[in-house]
Tab-separated table of C-alpha atoms in Angstrom:
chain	number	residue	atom	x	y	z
A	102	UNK	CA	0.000	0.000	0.000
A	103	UNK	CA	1.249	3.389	-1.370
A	104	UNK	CA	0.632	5.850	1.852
A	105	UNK	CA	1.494	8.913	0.000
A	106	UNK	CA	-1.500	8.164	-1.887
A	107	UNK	CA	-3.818	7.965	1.020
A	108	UNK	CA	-2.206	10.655	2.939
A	109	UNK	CA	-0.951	13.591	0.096
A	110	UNK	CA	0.873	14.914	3.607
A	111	UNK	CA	3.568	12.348	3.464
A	112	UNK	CA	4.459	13.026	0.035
A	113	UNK	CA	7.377	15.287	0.102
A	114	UNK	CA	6.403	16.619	-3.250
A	115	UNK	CA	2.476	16.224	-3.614
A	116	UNK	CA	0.804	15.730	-7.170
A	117	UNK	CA	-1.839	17.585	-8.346
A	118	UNK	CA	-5.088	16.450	-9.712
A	119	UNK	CA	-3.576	16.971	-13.491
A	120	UNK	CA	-0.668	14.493	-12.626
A	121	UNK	CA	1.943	17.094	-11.908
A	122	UNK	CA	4.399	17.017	-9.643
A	123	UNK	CA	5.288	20.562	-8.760
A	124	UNK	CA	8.736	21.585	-7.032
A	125	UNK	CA	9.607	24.927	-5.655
A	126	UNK	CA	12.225	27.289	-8.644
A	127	UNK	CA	14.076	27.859	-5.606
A	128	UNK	CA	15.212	24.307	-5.055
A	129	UNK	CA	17.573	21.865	-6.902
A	130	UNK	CA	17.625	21.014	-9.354
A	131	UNK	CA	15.962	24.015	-11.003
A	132	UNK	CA	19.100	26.536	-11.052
A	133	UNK	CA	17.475	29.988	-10.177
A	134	UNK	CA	19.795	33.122	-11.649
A	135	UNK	CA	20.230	36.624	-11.934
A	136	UNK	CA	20.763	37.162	-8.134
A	137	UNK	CA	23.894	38.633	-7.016
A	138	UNK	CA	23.418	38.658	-3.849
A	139	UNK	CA	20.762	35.761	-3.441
A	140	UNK	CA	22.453	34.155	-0.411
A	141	UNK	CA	23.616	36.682	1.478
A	142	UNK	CA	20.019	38.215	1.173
A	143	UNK	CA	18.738	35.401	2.546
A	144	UNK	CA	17.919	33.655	-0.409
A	145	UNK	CA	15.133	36.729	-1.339
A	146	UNK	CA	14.290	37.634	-5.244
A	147	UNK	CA	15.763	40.833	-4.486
A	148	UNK	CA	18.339	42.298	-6.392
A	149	UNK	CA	20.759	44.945	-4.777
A	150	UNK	CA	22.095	44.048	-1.646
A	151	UNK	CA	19.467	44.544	1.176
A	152	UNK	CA	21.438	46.115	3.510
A	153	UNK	CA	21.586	49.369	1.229
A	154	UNK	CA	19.571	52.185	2.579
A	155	UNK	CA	17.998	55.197	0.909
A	156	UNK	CA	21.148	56.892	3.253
A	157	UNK	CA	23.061	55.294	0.177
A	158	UNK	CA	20.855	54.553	-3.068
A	159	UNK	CA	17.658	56.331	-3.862
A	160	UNK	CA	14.322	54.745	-2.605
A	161	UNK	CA	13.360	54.161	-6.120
A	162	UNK	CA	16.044	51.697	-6.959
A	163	UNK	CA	15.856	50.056	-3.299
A	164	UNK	CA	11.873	49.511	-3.998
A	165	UNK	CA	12.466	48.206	-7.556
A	166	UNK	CA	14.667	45.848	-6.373
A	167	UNK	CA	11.650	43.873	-5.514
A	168	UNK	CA	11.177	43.186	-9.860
A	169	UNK	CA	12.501	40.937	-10.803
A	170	UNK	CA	13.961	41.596	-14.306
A	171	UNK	CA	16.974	39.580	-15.403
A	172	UNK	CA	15.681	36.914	-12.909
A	173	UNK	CA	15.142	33.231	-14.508
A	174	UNK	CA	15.188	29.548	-13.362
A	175	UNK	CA	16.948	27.092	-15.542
A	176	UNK	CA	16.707	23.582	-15.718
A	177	UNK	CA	16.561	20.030	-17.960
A	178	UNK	CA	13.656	17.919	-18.166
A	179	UNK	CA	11.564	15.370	-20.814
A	180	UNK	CA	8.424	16.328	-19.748
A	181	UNK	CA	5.800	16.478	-22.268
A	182	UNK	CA	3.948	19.643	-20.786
A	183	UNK	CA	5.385	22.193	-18.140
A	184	UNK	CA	3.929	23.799	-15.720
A	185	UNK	CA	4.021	27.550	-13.966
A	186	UNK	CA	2.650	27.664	-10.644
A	187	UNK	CA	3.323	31.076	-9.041
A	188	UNK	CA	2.391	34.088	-6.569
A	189	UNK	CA	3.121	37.900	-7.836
A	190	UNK	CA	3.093	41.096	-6.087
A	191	UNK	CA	3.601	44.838	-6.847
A	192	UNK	CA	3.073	44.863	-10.566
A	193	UNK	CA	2.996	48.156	-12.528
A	194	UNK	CA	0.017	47.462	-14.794
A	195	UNK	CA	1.173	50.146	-17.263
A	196	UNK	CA	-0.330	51.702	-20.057
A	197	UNK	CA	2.239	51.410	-23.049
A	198	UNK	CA	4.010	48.100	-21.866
A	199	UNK	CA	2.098	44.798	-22.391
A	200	UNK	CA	1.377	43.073	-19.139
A	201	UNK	CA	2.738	39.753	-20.343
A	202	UNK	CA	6.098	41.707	-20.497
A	203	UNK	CA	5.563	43.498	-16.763
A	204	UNK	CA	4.229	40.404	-15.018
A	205	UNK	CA	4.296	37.758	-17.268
A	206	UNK	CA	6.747	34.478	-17.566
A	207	UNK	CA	7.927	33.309	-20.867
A	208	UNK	CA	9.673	30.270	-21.703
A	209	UNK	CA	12.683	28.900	-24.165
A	210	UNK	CA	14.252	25.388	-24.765
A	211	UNK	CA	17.113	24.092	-26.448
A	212	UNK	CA	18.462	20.517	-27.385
A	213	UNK	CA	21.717	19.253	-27.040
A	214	UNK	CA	23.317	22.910	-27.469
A	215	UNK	CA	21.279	24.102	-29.934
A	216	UNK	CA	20.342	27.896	-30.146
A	217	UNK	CA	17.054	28.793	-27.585
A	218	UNK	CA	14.165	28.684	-29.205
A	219	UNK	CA	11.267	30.585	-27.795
A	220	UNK	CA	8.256	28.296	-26.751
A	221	UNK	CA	5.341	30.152	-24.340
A	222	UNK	CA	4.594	33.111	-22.267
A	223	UNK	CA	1.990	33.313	-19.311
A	224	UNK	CA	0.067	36.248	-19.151
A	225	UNK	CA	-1.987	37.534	-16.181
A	226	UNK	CA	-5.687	39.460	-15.900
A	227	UNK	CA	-5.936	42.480	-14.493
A	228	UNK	CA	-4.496	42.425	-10.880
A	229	UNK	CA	-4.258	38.585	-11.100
A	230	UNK	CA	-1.339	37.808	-8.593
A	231	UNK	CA	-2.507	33.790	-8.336
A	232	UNK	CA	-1.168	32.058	-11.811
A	233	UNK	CA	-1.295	28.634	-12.664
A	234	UNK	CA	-1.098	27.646	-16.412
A	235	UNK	CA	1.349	25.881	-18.877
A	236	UNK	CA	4.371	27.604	-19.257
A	237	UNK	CA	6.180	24.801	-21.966
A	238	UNK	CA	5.461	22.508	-24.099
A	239	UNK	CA	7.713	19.403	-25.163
A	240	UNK	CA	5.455	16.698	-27.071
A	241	UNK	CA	8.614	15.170	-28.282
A	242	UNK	CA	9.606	14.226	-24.933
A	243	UNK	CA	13.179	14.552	-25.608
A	244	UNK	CA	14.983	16.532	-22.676
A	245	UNK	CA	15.104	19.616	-23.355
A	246	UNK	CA	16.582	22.442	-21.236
A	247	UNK	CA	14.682	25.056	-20.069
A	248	UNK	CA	14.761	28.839	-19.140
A	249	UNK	CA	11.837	30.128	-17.320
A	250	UNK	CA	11.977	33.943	-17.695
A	251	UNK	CA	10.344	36.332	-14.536
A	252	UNK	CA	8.658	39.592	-14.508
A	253	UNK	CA	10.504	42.547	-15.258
A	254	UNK	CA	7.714	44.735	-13.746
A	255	UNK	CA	6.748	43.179	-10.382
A	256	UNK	CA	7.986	40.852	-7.259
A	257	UNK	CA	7.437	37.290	-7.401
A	258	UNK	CA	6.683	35.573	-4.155
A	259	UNK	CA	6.970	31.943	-4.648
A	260	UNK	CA	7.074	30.016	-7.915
A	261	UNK	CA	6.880	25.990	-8.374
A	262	UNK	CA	7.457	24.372	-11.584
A	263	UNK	CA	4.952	21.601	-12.473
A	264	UNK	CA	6.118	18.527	-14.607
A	265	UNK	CA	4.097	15.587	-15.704
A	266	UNK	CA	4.450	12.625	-12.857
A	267	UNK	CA	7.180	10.445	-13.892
A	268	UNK	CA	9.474	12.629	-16.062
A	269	UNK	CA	12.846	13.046	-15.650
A	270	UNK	CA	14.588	16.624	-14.146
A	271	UNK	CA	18.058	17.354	-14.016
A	272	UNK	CA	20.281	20.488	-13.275
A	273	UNK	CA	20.783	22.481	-16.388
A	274	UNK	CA	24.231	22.119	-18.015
A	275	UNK	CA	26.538	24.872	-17.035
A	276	UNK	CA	27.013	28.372	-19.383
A	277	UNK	CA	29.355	28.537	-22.206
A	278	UNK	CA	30.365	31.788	-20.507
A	279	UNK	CA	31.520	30.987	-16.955
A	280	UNK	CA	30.631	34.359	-15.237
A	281	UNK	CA	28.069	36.539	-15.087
A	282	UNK	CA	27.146	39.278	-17.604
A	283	UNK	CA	25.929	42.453	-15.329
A	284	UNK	CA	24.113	45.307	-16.760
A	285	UNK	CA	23.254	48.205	-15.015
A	286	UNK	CA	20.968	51.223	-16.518
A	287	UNK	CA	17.646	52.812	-16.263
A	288	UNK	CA	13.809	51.782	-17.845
A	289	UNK	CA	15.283	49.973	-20.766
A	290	UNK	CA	17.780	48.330	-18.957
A	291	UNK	CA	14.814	46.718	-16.927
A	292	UNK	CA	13.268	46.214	-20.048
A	293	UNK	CA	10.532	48.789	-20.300
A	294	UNK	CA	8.826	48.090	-23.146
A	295	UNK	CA	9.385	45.089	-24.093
A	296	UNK	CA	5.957	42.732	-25.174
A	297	UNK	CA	7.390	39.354	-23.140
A	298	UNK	CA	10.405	39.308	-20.367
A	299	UNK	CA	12.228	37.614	-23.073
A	300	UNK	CA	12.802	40.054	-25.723
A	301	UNK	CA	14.984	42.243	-23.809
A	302	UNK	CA	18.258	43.120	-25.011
A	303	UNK	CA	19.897	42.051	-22.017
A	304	UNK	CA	17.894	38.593	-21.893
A	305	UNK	CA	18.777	38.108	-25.953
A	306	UNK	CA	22.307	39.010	-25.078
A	307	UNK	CA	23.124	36.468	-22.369
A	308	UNK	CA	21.127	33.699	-24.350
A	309	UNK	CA	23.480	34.471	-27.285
A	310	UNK	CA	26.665	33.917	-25.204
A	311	UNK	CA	25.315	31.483	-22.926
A	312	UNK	CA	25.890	33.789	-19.896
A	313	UNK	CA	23.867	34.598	-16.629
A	314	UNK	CA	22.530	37.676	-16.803
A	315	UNK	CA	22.656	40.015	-13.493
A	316	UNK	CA	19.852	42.920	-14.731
A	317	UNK	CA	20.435	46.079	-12.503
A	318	UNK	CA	17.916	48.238	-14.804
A	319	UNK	CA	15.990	50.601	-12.444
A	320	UNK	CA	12.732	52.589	-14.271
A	321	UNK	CA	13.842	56.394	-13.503
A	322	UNK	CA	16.303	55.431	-10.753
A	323	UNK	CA	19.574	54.869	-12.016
A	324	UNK	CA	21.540	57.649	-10.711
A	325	UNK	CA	24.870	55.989	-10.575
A	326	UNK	CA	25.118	55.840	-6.376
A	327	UNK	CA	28.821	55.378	-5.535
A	328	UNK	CA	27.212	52.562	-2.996
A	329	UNK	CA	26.303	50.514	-6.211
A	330	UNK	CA	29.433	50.600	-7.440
A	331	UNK	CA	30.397	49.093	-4.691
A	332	UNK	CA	28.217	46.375	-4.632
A	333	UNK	CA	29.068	45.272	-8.143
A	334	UNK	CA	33.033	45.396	-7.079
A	335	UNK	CA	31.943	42.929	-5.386
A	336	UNK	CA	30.845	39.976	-7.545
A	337	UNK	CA	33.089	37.957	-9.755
A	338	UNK	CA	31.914	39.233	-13.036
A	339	UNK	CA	32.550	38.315	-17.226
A	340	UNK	CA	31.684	41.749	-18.210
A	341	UNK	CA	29.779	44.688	-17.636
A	342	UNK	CA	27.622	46.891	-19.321
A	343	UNK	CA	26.990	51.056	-18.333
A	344	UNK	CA	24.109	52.394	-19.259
A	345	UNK	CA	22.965	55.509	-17.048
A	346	UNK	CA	22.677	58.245	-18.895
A	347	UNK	CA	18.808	58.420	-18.894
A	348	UNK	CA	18.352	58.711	-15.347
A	349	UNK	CA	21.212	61.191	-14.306
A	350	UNK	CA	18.803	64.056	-13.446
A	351	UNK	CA	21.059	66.326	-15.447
A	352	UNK	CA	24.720	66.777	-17.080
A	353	UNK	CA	26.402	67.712	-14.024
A	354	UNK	CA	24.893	64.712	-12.383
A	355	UNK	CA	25.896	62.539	-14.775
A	356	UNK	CA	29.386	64.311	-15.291
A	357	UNK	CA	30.153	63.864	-10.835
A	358	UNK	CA	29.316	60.040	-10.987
A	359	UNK	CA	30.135	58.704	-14.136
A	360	UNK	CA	33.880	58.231	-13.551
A	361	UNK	CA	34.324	57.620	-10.401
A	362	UNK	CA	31.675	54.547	-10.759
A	363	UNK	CA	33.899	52.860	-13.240
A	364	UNK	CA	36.784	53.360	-11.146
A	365	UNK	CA	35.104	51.789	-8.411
A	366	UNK	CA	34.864	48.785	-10.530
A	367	UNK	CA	38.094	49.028	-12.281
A	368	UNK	CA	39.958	49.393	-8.525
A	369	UNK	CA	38.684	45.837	-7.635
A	370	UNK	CA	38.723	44.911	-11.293
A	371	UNK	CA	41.668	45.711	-13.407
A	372	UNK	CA	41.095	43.133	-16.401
A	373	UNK	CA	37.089	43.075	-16.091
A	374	UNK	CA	35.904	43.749	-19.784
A	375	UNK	CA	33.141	47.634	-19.655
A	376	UNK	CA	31.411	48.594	-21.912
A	377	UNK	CA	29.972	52.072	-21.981
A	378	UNK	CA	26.478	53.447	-23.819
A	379	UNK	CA	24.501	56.696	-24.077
A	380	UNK	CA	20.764	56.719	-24.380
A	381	UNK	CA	19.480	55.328	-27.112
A	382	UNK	CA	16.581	57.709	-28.303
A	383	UNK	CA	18.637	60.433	-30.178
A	384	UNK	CA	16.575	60.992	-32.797
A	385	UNK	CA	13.006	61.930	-30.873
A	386	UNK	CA	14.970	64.824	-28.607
A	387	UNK	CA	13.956	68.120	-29.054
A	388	UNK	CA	16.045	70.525	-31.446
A	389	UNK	CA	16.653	72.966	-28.166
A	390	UNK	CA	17.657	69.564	-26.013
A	391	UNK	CA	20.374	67.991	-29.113
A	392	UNK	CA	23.348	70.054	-27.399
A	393	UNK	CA	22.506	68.917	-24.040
A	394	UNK	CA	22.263	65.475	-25.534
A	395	UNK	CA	25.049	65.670	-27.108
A	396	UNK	CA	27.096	66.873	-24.216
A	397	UNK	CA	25.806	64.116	-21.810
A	398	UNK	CA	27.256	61.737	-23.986
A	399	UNK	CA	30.146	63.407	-24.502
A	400	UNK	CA	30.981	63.006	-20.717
A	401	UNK	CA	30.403	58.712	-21.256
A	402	UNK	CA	32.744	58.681	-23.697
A	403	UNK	CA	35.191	60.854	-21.957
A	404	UNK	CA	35.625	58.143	-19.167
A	405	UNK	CA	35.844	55.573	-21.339
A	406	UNK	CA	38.595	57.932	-23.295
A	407	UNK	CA	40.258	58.919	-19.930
A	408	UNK	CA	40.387	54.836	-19.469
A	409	UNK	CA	41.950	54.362	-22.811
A	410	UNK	CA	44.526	57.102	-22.233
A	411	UNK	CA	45.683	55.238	-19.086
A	412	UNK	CA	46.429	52.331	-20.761
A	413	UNK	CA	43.049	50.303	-20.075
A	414	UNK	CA	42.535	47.558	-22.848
A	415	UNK	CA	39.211	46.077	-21.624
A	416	UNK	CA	36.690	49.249	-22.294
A	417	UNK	CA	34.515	49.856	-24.989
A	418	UNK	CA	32.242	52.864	-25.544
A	419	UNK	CA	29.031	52.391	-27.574
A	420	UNK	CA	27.185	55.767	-29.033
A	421	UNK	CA	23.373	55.891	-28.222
A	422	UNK	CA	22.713	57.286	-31.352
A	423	UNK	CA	23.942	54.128	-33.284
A	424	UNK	CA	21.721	51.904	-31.047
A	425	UNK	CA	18.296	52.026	-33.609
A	426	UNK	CA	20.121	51.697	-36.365
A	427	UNK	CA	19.849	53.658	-39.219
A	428	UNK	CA	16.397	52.745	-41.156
A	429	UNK	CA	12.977	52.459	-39.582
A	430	UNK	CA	14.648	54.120	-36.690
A	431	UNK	CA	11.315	55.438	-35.828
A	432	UNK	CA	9.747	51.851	-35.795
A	433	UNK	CA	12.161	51.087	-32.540
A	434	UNK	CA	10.035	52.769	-29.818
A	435	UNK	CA	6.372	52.697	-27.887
A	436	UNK	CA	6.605	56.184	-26.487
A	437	UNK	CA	9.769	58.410	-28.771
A	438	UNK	CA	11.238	56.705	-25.339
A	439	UNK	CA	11.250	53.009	-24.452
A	440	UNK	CA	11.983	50.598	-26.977
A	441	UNK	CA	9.544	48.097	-28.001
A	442	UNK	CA	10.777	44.520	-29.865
A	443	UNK	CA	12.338	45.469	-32.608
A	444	UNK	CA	14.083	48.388	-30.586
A	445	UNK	CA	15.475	45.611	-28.284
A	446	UNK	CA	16.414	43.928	-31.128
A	447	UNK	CA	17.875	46.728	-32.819
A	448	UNK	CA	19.857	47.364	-29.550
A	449	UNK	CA	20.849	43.501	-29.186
A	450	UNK	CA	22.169	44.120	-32.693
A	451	UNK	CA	24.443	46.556	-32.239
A	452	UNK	CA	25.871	45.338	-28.280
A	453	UNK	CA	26.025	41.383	-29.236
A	454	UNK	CA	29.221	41.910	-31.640
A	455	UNK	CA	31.105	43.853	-28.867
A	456	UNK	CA	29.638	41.921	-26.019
A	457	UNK	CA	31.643	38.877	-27.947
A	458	UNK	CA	34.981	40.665	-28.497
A	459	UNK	CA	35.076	41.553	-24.939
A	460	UNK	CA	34.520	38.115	-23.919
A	461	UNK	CA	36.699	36.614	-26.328
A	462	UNK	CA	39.495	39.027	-25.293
């Protein structure tokens, strides 16, 4: 006699009444990323360190720490149909970003090293926290490997994965790239406006390289807090992207904390591949704001020329202005602001062939 099946309470992993048997993201052998500082925050989906106080970092940042954008779980399994069981809080149902790309989950799969493939998103009501719904689906059975992508607008409180009773699980196989690919930036960093967690630039990025992806993208609070820079000094990192420009309140700003920022980095990091960008949406400024533009970005790429000067062979500087391309540029965008897809894609574009020479060197 089978107890477990008189008694669900002595199952350690109980199976619902669709023949799933759901496991916590949290727990192996799902691999949850995009956490610096997962363990020494007590293992919360939070993403600066939680001992920073608005003292230090702006209450914006320290509140949007609570989306999780970047965040994913990864793992291998032959399951026919998968399974997204999960509880949501805080979500900015906004009016010119899709909800499946603020609180929604999407999914991708490869097999045996192919490229991801995308396979299903999850997208919630209005002010539906409580989800339950197939997030994958594998009717070839083969085992796949899996990256469930998070919210990039909201906090996720607990999430189980559901596969069909008597499928096999395993850890996923480790990244190509052995560190972590950290990006740190405004909006778009987070990935405002993207349709599905997925199609961010920093998400198509790290699948490209096969990298973890640490997403430090805070939506009007990136103001380049020394405090930061210290928290990113400390993680062992492959490269990392510098995107701030948006959010400095103004040039002076932006011109005070720029530079010393890297150089936080670069103190603990002498060899660690940077790569710096200014905003993106050049062409929808104002004729009156182009100089101001232009002299925000002049300050990024003085640092980065300041860095070459000195003799530093691992920075890169990326113009803003190149970011959309040059046709359809005015395709790229929701709002003359955030980009939508083919933005991110546009911006992917661009990054992804730098991105690989910095890695490569």
């Amino acid at each position: 006699m089978d107890i477990c099946k008189i008694d669900k309470n002595f199952s350690a992993q109980p199976v619902d009444e669709n023949g799933f048997l759901f496991r916590k993201a949290q727990e192996a052998p799902f691999l949850l990323e995009g956490l610096g500082w997962y363990e020494a925050n007590g293992r919360k989906l939070y993403r600066l360190p939680e001992n920073l106080t608005e003292k230090e970092v702006n209450a914006g940042a320290l509140g949007l720490s609570w989306h999780t954008a970047g965040v994913c779980v990864r793992f291998r399994s032959d399951s026919p149909e998968i399974m997204l069981r999960a509880t949501t809080f805080d979500g900015c149902d906004m009016g010119h970003m899709t909800r499946a790309g603020s609180m929604g989950f999407d999914s991708y799969y490869r097999y045996r090293g192919s490229k991801y493939l995308y396979n299903k998103t999850i997208m919630p009501g209005p002010g539906q926290c409580e989800l339950l719904a197939p997030i994958g689906v594998n009717p070839e059975k083969k085992m796949f490997e899996w990256i469930i992508n998070f919210p990039l607008y909201g906090g996720v409180k607990s999430v189980e994965i559901g596969l069909k009773s008597g499928s096999r699980i395993a850890p996923p196989k480790p990244h190509k790239t052995e560190k972590p690919v950290l990006f740190y930036g405004s909006s778009i960093t987070q990935g405002g406006c993207a349709s599905r967690p997925g199609n961010v630039y920093t998400s198509m990025l790290c699948r490209a390289v096969d990298a973890e992806q640490i997403n430090l993208g805070f939506s009007g609070s990136g103001k380049g807090e020394i405090a930061i820079a210290r928290a990113i000094a400390s993680l062992d990192l492959a490269a990392f992207v510098f995107d701030y420009d948006h959010n400095a309140p103004d040039a002076a700003h932006l011109a005070a904390t720029h530079e010393p920022f890297f150089k936080e980095i670069r103190k603990a990091h002498p060899d660690l591949p940077v790569i710096f960008m200014s905003k993106c949406n050049f062409p929808y400024i104002a004729a009156k704001d182009i100089e101001i533009h232009s002299f925000r970005r002049d300050i990024i790429r003085q640092t980065y020329q300041n860095a070459v000067d000195a003799g530093d062979k691992n920075v890169y500087f990326i113009d803003g202005e190149e970011l959309f391309g040059k046709d359809l540029r005015d395709c790229c965008t929701v709002d003359g602001c955030h980009p939508n897809d083919f933005g991110f894609y546009r911006m992917y574009a661009r990054v992804l062939p730098v991105l690989k020479q910095a890695l490569k060197k």
